[in-house]
Coordinates of C-alpha atoms and ligand atoms in Angstrom, one line a residue:
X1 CA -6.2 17.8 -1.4
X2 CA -2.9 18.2 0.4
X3 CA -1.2 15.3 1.6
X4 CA -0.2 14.9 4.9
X5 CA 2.5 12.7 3.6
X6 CA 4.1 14.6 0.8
X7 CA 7.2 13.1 0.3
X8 CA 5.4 9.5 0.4
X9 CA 2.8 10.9 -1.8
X10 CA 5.6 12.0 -4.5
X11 CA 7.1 8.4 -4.6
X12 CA 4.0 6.6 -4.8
X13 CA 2.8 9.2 -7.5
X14 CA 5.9 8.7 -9.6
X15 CA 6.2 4.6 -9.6
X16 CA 2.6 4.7 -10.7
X17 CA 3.7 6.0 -13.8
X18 CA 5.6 2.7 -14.5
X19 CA 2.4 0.1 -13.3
X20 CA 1.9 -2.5 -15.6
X21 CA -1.6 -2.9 -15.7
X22 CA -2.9 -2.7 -19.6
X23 CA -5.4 -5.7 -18.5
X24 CA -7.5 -3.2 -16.1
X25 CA -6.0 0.5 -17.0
X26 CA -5.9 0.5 -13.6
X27 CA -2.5 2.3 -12.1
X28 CA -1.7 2.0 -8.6
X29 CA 1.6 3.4 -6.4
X30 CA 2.6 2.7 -2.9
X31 CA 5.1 3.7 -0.8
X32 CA 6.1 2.3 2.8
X33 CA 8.0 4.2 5.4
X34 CA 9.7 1.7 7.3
X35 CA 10.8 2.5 11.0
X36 CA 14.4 3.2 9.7
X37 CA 13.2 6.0 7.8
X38 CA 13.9 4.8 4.4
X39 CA 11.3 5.0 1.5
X40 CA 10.5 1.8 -0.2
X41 CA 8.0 2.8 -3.4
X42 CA 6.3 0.0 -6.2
X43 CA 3.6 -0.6 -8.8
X44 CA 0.8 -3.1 -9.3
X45 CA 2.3 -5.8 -11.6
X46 CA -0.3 -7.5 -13.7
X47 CA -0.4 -10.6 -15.9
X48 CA -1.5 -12.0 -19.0
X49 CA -2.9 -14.7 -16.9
X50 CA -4.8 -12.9 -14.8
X51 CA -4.3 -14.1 -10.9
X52 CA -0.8 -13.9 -11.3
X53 CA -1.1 -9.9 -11.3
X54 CA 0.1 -8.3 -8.0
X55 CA -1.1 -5.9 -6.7
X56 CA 1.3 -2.3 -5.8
X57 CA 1.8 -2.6 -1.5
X58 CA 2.9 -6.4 -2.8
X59 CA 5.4 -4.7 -4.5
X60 CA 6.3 -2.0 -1.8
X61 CA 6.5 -4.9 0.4
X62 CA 8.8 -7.4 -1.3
X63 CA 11.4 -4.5 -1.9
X64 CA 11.1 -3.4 1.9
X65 CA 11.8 -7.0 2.9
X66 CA 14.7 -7.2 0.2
X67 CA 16.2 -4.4 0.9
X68 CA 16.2 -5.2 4.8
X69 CA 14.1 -3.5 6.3
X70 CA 10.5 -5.7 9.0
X71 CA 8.6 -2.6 10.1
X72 CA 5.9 -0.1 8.3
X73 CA 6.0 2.8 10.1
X74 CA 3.3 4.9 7.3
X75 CA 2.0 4.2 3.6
X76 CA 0.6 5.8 1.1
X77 CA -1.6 4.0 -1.6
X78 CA -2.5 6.5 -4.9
X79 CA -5.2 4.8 -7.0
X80 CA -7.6 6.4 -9.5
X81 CA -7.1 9.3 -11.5
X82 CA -7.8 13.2 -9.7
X83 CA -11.2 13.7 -9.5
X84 CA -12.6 10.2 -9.5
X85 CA -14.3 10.3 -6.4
X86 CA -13.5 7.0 -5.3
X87 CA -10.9 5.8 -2.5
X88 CA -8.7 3.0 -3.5
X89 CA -8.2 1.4 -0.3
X90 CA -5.7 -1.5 -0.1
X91 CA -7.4 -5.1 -1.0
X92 CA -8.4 -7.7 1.5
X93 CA -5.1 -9.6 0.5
X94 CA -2.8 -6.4 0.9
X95 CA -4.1 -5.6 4.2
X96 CA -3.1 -8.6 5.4
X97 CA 0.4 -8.4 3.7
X98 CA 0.5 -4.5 5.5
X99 CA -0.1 -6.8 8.6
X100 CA 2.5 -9.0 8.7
X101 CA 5.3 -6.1 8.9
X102 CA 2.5 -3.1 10.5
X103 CA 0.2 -2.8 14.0
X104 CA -2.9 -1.9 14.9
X105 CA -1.8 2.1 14.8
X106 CA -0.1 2.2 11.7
X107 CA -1.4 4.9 9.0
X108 CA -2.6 4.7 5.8
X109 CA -2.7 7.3 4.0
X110 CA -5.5 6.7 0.6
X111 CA -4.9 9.1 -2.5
X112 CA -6.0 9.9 -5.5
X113 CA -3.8 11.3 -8.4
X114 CA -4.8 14.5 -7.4
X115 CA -3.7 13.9 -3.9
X116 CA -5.1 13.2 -0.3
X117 CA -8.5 11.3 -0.2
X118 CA -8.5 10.4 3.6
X119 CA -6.2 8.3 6.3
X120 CA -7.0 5.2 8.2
X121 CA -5.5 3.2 11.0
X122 CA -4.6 -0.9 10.0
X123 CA -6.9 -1.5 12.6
X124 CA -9.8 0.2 11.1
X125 CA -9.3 -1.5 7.7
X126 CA -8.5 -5.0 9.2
X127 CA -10.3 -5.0 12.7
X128 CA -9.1 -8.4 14.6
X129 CA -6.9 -9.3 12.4
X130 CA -4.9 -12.6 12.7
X131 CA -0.8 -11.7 12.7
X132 CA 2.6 -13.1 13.7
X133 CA 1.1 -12.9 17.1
X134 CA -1.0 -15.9 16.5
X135 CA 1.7 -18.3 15.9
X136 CA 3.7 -16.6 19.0
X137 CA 6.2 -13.9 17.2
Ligands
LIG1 N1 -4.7 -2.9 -7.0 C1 -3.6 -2.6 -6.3 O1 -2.4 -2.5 -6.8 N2 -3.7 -2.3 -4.9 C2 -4.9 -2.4 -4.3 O2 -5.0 -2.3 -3.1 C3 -6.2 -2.5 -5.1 C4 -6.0 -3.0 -6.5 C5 -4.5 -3.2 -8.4 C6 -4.6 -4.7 -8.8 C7 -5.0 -4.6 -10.2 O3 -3.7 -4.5 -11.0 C8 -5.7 -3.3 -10.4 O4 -5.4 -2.5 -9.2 C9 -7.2 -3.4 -10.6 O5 -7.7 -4.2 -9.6

């Protein structure tokens, strides 16, 4: 399962390693290339009390947005262990977070552990969405 994204594949891979997530043994790694070509790469984030857990494009996000950059040009999500035969597409809530900063076109790419499961367009994953477009930005 090669990914079409290596180099987003390797970040996402390797800050998966530090999730926090001993509440659902669940480990989860994006990474966001943003239109300037930099590589912004985080965990999910969970919490003794459980809603305040975050989930790992949150994370991707917020440093993005830290570190300066608005636009997601790609992402990569890696969820589930090699082999698991299931896709661990970005939540309801993180789609809309990919939103906010991503269009229509924008890519993302799903992967296992063991590597590429399969790509989608935002739009496929969030068809008429509602984004800064709405509210005239
Ligand atoms: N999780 C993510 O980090 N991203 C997703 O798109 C789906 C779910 C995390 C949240 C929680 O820490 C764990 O996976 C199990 O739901």
């Amino acid at each position: 399962m090669t990914s079409p994204v290596p180099d987003l594949f390797a970040a996402a891979l390797a800050v998966r390693a530090h999730s926090h997530s001993p509440y659902s043994g669940f480990k989860v790694g994006a990474a966001i290339r943003s239109d300037s070509g930099h590589i912004y790469a985080g965990c999910n984030v969970e919490n003794a009390a459980y809603p305040q857990g975050q989930c790992a494009e949150a994370t991707a996000i917020g440093l993005m947005v830290a570190s300066g950059d608005r636009r997601i040009a790609e992402i990569v999500v890696v969820g589930g262990e090699a082999g698991s035969g299931l896709m661990c597409t970005p939540c309801g809530g993180c789609r809309q977070r990919i939103r906010e900063f991503a269009g229509p076109d924008t890519p993302i790419h799903v992967h296992d552990a063991g590597g590429h499961r399969r790509s989608f367009t935002l739009g496929e994953l969030l068809p008429f969405s509602f984004g800064p477009d709405n509210l005239g930005f």
